[in-house]
PDB file of C-alpha atoms in Angstrom:
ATOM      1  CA  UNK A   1       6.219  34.048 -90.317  1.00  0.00           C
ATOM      2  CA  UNK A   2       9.996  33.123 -90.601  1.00  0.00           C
ATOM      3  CA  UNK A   3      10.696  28.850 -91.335  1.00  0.00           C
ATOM      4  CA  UNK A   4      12.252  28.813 -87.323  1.00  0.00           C
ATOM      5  CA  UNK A   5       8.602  30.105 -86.153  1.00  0.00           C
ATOM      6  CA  UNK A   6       6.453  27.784 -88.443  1.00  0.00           C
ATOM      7  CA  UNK A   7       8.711  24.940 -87.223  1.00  0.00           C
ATOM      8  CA  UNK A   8       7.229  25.725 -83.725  1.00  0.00           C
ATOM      9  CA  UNK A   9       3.994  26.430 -84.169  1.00  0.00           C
ATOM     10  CA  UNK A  10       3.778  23.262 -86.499  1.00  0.00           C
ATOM     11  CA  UNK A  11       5.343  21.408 -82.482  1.00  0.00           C
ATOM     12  CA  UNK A  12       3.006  22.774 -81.104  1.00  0.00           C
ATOM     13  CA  UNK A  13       0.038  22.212 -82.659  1.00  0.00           C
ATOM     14  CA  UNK A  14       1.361  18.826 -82.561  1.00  0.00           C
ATOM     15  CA  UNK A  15       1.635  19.167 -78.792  1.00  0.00           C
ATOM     16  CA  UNK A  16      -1.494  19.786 -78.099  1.00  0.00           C
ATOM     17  CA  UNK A  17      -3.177  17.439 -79.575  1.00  0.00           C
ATOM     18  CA  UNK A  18      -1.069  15.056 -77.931  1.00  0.00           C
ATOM     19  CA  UNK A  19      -1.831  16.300 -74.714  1.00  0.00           C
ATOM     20  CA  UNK A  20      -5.716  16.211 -75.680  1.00  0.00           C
ATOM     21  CA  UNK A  21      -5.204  12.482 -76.568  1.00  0.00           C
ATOM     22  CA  UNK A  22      -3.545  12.203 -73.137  1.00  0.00           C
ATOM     23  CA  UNK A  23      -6.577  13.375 -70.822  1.00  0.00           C
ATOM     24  CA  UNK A  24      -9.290  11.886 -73.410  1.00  0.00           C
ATOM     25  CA  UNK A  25      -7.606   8.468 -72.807  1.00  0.00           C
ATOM     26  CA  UNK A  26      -8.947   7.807 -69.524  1.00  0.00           C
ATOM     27  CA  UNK A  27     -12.004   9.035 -70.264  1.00  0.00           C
ATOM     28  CA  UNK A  28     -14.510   6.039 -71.527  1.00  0.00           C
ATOM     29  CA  UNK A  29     -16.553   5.907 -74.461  1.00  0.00           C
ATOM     30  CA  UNK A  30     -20.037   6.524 -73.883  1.00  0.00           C
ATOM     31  CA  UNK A  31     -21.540   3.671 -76.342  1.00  0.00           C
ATOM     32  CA  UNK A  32     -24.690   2.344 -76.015  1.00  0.00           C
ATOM     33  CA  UNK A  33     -25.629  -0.997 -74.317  1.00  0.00           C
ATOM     34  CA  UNK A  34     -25.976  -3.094 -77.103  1.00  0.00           C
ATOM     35  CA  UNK A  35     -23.035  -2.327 -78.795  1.00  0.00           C
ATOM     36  CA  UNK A  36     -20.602  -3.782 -76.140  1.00  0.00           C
ATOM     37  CA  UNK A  37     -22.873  -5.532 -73.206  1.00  0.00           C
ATOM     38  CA  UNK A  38     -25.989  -8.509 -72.927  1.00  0.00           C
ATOM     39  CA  UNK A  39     -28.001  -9.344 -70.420  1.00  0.00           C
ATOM     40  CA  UNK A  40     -27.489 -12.645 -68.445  1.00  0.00           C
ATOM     41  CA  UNK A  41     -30.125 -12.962 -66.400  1.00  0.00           C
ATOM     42  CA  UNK A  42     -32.748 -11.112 -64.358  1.00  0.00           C
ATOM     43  CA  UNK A  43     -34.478  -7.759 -64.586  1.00  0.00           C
ATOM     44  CA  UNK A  44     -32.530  -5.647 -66.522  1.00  0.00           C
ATOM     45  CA  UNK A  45     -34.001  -2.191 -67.652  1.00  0.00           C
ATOM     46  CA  UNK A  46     -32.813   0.191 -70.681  1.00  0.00           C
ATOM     47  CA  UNK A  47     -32.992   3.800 -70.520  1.00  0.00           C
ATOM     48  CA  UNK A  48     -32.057   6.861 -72.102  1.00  0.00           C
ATOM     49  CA  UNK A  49     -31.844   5.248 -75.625  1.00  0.00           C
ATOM     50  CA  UNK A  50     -29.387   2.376 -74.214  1.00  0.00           C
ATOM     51  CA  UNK A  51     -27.474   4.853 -72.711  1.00  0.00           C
ATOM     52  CA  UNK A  52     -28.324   3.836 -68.996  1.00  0.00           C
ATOM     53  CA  UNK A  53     -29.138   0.505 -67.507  1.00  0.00           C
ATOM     54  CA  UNK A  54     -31.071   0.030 -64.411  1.00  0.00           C
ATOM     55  CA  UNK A  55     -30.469  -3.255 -62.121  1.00  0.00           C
ATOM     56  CA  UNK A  56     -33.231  -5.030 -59.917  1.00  0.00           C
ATOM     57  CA  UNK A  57     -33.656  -7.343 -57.369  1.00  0.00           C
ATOM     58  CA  UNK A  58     -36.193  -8.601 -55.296  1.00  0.00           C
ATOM     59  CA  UNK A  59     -36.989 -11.861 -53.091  1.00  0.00           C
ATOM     60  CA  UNK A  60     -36.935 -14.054 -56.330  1.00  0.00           C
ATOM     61  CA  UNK A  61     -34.015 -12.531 -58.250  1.00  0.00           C
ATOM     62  CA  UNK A  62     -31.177 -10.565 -59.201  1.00  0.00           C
ATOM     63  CA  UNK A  63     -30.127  -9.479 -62.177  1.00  0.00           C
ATOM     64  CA  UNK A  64     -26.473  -9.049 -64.218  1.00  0.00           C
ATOM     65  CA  UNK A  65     -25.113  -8.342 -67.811  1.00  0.00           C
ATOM     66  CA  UNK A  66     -21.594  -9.070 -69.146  1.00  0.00           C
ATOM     67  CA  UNK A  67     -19.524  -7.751 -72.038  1.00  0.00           C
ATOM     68  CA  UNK A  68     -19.627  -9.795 -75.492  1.00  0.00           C
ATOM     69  CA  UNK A  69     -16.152  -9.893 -75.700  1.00  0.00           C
ATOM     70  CA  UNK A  70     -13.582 -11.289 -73.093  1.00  0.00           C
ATOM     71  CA  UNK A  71     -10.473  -9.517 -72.868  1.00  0.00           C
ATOM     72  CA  UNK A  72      -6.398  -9.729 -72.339  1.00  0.00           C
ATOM     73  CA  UNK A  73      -5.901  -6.301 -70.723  1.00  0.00           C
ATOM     74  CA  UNK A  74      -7.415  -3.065 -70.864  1.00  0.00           C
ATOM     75  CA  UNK A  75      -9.015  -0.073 -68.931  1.00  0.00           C
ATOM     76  CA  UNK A  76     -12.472  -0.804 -67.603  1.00  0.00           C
ATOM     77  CA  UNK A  77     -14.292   2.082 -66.295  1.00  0.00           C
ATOM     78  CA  UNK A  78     -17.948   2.172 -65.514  1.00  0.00           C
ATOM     79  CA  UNK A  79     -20.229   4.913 -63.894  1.00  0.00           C
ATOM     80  CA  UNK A  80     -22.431   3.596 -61.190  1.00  0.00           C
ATOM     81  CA  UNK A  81     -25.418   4.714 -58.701  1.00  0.00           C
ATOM     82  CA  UNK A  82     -25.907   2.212 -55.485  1.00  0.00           C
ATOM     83  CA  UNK A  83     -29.233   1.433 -54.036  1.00  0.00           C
ATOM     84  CA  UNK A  84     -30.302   4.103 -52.094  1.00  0.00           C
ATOM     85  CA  UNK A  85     -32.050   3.759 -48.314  1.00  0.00           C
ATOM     86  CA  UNK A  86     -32.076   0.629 -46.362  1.00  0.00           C
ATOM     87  CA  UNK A  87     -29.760  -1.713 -48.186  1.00  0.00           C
ATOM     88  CA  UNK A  88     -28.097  -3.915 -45.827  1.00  0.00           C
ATOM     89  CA  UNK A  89     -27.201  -7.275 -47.095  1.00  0.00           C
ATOM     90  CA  UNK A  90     -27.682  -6.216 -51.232  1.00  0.00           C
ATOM     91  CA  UNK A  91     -24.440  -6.552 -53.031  1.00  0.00           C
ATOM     92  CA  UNK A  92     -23.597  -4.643 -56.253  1.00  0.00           C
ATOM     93  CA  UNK A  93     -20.545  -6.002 -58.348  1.00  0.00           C
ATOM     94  CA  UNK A  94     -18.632  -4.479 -61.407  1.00  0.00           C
ATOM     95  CA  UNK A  95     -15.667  -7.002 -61.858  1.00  0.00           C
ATOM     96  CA  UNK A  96     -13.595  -9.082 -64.742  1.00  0.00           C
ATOM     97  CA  UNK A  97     -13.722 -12.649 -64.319  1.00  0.00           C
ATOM     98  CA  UNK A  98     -12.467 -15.691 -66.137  1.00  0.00           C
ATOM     99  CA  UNK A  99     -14.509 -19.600 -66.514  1.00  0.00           C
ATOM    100  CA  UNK A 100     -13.973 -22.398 -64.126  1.00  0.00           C
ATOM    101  CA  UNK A 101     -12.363 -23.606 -61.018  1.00  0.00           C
ATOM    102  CA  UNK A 102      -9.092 -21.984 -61.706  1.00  0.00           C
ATOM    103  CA  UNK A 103     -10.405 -18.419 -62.966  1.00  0.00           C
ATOM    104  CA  UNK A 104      -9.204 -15.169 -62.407  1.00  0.00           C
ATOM    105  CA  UNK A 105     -10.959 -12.362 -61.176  1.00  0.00           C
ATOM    106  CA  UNK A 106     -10.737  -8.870 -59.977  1.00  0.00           C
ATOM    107  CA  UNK A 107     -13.702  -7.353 -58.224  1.00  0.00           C
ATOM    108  CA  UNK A 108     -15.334  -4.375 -57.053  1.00  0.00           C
ATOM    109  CA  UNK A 109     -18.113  -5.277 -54.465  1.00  0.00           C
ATOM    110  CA  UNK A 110     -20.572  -2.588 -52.882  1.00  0.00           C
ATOM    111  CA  UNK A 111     -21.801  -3.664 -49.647  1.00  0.00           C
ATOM    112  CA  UNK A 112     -25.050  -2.056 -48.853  1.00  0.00           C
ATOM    113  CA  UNK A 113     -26.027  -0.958 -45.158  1.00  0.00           C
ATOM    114  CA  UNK A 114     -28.601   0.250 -43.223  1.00  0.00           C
ATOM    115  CA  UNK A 115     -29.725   3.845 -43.929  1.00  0.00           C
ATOM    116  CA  UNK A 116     -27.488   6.394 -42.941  1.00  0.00           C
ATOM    117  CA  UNK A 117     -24.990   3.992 -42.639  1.00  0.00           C
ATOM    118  CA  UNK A 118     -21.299   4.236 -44.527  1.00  0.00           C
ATOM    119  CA  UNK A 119     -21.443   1.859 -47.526  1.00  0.00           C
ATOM    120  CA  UNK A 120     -18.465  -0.150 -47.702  1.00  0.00           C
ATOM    121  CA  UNK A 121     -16.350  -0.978 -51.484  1.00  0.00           C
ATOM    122  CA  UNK A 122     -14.772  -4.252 -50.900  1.00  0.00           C
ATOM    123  CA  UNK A 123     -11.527  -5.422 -53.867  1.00  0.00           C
ATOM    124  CA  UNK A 124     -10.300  -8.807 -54.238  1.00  0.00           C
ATOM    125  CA  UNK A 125      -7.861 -10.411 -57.281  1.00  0.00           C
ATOM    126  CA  UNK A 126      -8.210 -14.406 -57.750  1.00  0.00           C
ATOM    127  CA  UNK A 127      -5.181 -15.676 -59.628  1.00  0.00           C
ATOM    128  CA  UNK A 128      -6.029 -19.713 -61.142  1.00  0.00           C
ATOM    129  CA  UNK A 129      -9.040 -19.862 -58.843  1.00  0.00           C
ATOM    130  CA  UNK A 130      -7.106 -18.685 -55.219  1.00  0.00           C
ATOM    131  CA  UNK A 131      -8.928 -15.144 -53.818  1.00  0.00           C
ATOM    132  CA  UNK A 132      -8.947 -14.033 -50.022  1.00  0.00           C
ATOM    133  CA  UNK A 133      -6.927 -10.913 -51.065  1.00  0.00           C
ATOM    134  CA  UNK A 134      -9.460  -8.613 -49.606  1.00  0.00           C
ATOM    135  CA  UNK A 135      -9.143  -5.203 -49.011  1.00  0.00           C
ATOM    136  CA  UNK A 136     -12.198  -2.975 -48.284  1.00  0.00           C
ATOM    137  CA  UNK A 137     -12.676   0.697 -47.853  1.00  0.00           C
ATOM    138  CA  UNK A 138     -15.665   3.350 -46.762  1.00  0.00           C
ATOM    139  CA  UNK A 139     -16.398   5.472 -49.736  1.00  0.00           C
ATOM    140  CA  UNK A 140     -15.774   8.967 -48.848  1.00  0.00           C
ATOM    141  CA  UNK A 141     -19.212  10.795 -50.513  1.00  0.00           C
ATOM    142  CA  UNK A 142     -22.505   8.877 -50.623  1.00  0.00           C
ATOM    143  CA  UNK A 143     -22.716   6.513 -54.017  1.00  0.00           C
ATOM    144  CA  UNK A 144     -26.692   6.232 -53.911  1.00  0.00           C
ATOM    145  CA  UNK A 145     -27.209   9.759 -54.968  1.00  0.00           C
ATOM    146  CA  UNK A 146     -25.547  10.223 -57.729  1.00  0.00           C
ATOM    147  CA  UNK A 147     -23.485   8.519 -60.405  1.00  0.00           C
ATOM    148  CA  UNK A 148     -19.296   7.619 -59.303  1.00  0.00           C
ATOM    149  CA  UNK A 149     -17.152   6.647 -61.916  1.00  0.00           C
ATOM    150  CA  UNK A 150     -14.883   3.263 -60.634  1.00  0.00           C
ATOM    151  CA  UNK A 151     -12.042   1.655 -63.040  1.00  0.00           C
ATOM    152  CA  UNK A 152      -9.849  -1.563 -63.160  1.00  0.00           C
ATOM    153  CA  UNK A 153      -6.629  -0.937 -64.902  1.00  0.00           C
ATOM    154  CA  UNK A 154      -4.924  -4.326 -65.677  1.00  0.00           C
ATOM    155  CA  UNK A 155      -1.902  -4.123 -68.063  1.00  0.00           C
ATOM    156  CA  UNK A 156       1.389  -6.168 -68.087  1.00  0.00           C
ATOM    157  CA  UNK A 157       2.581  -3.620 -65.467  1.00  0.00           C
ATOM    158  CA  UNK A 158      -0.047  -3.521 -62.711  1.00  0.00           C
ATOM    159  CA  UNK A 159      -3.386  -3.796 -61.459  1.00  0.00           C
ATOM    160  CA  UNK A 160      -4.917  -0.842 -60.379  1.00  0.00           C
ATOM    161  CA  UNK A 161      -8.074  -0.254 -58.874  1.00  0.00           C
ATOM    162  CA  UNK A 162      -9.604   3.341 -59.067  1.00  0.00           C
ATOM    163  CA  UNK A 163     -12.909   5.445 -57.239  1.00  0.00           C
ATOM    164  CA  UNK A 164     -13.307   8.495 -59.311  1.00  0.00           C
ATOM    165  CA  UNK A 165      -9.792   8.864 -60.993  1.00  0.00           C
ATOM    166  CA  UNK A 166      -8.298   7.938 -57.155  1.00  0.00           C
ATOM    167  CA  UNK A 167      -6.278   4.895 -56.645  1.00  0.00           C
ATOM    168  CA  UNK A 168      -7.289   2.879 -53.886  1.00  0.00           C
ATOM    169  CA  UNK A 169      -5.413   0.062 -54.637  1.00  0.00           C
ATOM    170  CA  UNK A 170      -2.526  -1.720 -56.223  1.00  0.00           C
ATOM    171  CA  UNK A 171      -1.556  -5.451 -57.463  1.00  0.00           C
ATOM    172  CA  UNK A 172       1.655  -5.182 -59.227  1.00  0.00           C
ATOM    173  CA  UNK A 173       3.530  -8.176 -61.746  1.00  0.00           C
ATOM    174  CA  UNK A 174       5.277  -9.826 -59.420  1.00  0.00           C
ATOM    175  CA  UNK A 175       5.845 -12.810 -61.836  1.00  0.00           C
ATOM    176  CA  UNK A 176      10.032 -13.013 -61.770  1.00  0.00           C
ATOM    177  CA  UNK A 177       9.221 -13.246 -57.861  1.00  0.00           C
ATOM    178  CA  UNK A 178       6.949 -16.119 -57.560  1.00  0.00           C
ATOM    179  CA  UNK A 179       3.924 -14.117 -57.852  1.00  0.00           C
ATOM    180  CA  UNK A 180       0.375 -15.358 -59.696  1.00  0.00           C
ATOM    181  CA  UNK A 181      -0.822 -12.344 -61.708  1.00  0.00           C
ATOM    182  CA  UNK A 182      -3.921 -13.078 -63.372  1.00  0.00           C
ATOM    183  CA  UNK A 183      -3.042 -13.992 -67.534  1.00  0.00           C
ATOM    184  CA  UNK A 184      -6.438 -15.620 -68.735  1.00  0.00           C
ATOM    185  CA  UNK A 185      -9.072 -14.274 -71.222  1.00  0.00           C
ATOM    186  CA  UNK A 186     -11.859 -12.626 -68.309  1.00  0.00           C
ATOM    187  CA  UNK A 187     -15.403 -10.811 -69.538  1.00  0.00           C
ATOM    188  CA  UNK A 188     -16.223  -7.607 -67.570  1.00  0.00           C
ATOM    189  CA  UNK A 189     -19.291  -8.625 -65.350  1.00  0.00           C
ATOM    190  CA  UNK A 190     -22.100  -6.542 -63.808  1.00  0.00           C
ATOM    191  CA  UNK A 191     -24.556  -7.644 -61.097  1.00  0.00           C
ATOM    192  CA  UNK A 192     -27.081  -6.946 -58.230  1.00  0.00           C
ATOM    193  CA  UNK A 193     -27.625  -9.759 -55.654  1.00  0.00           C
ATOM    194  CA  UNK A 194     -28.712 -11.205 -52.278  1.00  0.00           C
ATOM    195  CA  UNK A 195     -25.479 -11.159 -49.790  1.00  0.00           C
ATOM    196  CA  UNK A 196     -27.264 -10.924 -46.729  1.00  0.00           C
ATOM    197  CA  UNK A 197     -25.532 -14.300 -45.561  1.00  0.00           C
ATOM    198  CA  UNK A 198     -21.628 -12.174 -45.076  1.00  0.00           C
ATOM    199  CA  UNK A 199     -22.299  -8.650 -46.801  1.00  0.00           C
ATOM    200  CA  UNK A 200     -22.976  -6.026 -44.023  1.00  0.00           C
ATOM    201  CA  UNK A 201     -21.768  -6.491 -40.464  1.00  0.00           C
ATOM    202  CA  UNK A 202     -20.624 -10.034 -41.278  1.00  0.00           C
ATOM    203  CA  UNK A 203     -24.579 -11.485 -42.410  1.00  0.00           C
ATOM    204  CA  UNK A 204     -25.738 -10.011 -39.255  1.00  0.00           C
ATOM    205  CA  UNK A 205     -27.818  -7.340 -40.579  1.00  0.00           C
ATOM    206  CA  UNK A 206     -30.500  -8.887 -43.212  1.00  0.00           C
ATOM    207  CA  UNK A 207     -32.266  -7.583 -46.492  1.00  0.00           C
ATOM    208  CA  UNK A 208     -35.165  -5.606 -45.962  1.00  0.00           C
ATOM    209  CA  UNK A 209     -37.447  -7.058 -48.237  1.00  0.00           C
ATOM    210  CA  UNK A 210     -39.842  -3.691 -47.647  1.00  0.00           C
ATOM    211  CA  UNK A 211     -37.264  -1.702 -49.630  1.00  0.00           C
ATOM    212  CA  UNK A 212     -37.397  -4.427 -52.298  1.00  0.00           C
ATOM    213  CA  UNK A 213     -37.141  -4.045 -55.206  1.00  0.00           C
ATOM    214  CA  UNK A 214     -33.667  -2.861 -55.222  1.00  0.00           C
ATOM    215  CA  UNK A 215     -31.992  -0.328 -58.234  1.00  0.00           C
ATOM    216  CA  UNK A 216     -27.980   0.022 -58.786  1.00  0.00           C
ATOM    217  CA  UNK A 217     -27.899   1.881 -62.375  1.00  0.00           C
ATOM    218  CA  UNK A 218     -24.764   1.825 -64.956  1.00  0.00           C
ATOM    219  CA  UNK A 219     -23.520   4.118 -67.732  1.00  0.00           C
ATOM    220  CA  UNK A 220     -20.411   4.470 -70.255  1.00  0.00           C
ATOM    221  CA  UNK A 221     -20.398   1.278 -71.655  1.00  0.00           C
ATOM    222  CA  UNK A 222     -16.601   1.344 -73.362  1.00  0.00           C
ATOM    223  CA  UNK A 223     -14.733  -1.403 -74.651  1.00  0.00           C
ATOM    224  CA  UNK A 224     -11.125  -0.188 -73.884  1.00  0.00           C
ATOM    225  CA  UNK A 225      -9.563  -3.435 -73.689  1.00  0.00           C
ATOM    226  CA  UNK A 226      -7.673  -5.741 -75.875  1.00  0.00           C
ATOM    227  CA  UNK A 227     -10.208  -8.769 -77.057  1.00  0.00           C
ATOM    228  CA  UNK A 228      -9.268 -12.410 -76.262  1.00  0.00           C
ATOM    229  CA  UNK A 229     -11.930 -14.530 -76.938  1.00  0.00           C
ATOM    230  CA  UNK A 230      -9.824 -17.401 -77.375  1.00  0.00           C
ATOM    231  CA  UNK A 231      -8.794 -20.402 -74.328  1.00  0.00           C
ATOM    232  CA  UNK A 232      -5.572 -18.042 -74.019  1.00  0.00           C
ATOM    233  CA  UNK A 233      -4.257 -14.592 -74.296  1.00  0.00           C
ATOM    234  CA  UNK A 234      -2.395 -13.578 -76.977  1.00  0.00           C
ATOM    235  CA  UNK A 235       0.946 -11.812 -74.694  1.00  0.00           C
ATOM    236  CA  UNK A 236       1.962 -10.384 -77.805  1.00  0.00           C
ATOM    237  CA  UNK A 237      -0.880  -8.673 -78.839  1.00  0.00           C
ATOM    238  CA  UNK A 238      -2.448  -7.602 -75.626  1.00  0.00           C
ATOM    239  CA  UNK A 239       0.785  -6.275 -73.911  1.00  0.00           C
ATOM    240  CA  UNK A 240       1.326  -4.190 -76.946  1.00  0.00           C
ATOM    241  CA  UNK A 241       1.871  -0.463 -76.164  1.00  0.00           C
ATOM    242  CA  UNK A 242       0.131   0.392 -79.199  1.00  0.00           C
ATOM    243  CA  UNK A 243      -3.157   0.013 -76.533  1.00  0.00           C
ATOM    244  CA  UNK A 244      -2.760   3.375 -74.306  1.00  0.00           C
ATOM    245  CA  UNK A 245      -3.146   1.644 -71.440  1.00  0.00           C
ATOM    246  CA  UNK A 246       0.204  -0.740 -71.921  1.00  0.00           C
ATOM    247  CA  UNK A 247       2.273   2.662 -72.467  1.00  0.00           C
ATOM    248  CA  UNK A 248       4.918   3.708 -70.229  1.00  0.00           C
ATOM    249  CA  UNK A 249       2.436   6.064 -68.256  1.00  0.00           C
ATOM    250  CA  UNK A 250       0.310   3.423 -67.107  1.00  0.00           C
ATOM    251  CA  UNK A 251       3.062   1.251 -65.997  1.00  0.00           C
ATOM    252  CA  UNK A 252       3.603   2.665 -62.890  1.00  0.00           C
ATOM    253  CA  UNK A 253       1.433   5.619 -60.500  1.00  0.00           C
ATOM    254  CA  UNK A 254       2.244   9.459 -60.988  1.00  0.00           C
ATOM    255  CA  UNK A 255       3.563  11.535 -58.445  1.00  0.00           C
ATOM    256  CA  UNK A 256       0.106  13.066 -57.754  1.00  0.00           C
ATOM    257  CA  UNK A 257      -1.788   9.633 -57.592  1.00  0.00           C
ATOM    258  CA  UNK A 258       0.639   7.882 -55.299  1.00  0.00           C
ATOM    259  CA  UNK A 259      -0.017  10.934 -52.926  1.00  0.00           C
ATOM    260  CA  UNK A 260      -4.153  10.183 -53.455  1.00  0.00           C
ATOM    261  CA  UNK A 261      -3.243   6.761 -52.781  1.00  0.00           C
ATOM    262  CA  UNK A 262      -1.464   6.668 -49.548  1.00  0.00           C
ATOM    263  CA  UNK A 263      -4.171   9.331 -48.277  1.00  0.00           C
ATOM    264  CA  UNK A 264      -7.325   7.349 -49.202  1.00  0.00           C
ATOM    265  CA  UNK A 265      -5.782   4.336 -47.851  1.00  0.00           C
ATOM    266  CA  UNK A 266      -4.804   6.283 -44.510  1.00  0.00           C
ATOM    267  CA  UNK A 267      -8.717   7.704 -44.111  1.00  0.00           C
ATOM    268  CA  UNK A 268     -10.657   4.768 -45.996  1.00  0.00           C
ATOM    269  CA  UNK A 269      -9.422   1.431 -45.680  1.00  0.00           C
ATOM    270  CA  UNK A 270     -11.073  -0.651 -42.937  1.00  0.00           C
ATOM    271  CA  UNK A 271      -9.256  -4.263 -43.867  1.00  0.00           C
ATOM    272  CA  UNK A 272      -6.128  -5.360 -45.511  1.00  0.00           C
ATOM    273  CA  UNK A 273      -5.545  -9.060 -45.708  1.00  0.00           C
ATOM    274  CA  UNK A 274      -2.183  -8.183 -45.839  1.00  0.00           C
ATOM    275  CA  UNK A 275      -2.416  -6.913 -42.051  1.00  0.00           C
ATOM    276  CA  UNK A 276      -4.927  -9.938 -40.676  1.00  0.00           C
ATOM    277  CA  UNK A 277      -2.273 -12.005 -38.703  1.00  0.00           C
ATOM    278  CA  UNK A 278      -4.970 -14.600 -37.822  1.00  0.00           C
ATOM    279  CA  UNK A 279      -5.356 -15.444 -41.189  1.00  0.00           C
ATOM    280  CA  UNK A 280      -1.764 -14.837 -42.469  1.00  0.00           C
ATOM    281  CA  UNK A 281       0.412 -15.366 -39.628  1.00  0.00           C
ATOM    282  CA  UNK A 282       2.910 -14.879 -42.847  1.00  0.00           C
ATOM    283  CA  UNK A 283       1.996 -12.301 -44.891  1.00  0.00           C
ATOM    284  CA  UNK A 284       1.590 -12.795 -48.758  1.00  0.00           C
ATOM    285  CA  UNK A 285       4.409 -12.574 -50.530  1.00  0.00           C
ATOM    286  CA  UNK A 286       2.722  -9.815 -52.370  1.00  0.00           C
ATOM    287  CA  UNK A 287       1.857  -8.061 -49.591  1.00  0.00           C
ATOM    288  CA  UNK A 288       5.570  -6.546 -49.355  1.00  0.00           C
ATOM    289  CA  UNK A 289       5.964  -6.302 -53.203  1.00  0.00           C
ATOM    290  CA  UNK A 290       3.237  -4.179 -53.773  1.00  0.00           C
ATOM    291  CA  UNK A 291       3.998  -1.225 -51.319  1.00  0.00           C
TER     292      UNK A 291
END
């Protein structure tokens, strides 16, 4: 081997395990319950060594567990299976969330439904305690049969909201515009509760209690976020692109994933508060700024 063709194969070697690094980035850490998670109230089972956790509720309770750590950006991925059969009126939530009147949140909410019935995924972002930036979808394969894998990306760049590696939907900084984007300390939360009053066909359609009690299970418990267990995010610290999730590839969708984007939002999405003139007769500012 000549010095011009160990050169190369010393790039790529080098290459390749960048590219490894690359695809294994998005991929989350499957650690064990305890390690990253407690429970904080309810029924909450352990399985497969702490590898699995099972959900209940029934007519007295629900159940939820939260991370031990809050956090100033990050990655959040969890796998999930719904409650199968009749579950019309049970809600199932993976979603960060900040303390007190002014918090921020992002959410995934699964609506349950009656058997047979599409269940609905439902995404909101609260910015200093102001939500009602709904957007909810159909899921396009049934989430009660198997485990789904569904991610929040939040980074100084965007919001992103993702059902098995698809986008579904977008909050960008807006900040130099006028826009809240949410900037405080939140704890990833997990729960299983009684929605019956709004969840499926607007509270018409109630729990039935004969079904009870009710199972959503989670797995991959990663902690790929930046901690910020303080009153405030360090900016400094948790916008640093020494997290892979503040680089320059997570700053903005790829070619591919804006095409999976526009197409599950063509087939999917059943409500945009950005198109509900009743209750914006002005639409959001951020309603234009994220297309």
């Amino acid at each position: 081997m000549n010095k011009r063709e160990y050169i190369f194969s010393i790039f790529d070697f080098v290459l390749v395990l960048f590219l490894i690094a690359t695809v294994d980035a998005r991929v989350p850490e499957d650690r064990g319950f305890d390690d990253n998670y407690v429970v904080t109230w309810g029924n909450v089972l352990k399985l497969n060594q702490g590898r699995e956790v099972q959900l209940s509720m029934d007519k007295t309770s629900g159940s939820a567990f939260e991370s031990k750590h809050k956090f100033g950006s990050g990655f959040f991925q969890m796998r999930i299976k719904l409650p199968p059969k009749d579950s019309a009126g049970v809600v199932t939530a993976f979603y960060l969330t900040s303390k007190g009147d002014t918090h921020d949140e992002l959410d995934f909410e699964f609506l349950g439904n009656r058997e047979g019935k599409p269940i609905a995924i439902q995404t909101n972002v609260f910015i200093n305690g102001q939500g009602n930036r709904e957007q909810k979808f159909v899921l396009w394969f049934d989430p009660t049969t198997d485990f789904h894998t569904y991610g929040i990306l939040w980074n100084p760049y965007q919001i992103v909201f993702y059902v098995d590696k698809t986008p579904i939907r977008i909050f960008k900084n807006n900040r130099r515009y006028g826009v809240g984007y949410p900037s405080k300390p939140m704890t990833v939360v997990a729960s299983l509760w009684n929605g019956e009053g709004w969840a499926t066909d607007g509270g018409k359609a109630k729990i039935n209690w004969s079904y009870a009690p009710f199972k959503a299970n989670f797995q991959r418990f990663s902690d790929s976020g930046c901690h910020a267990d303080g009153q405030t995010i360090n900016a400094k610290v948790c916008s640093s692109t020494t997290y892979w999730w503040n680089t320059i590839q997570y700053s903005k969708l790829s070619a591919h994933e804006i095409t999976e984007f526009k197409n599950v939002r063509a087939k999917y999405m059943t409500y945009d508060y950005c198109s509900d003139k009743p209750r914006f007769p002005v639409p959001p500012m951020e309603c234009q700024l994220n297309q």
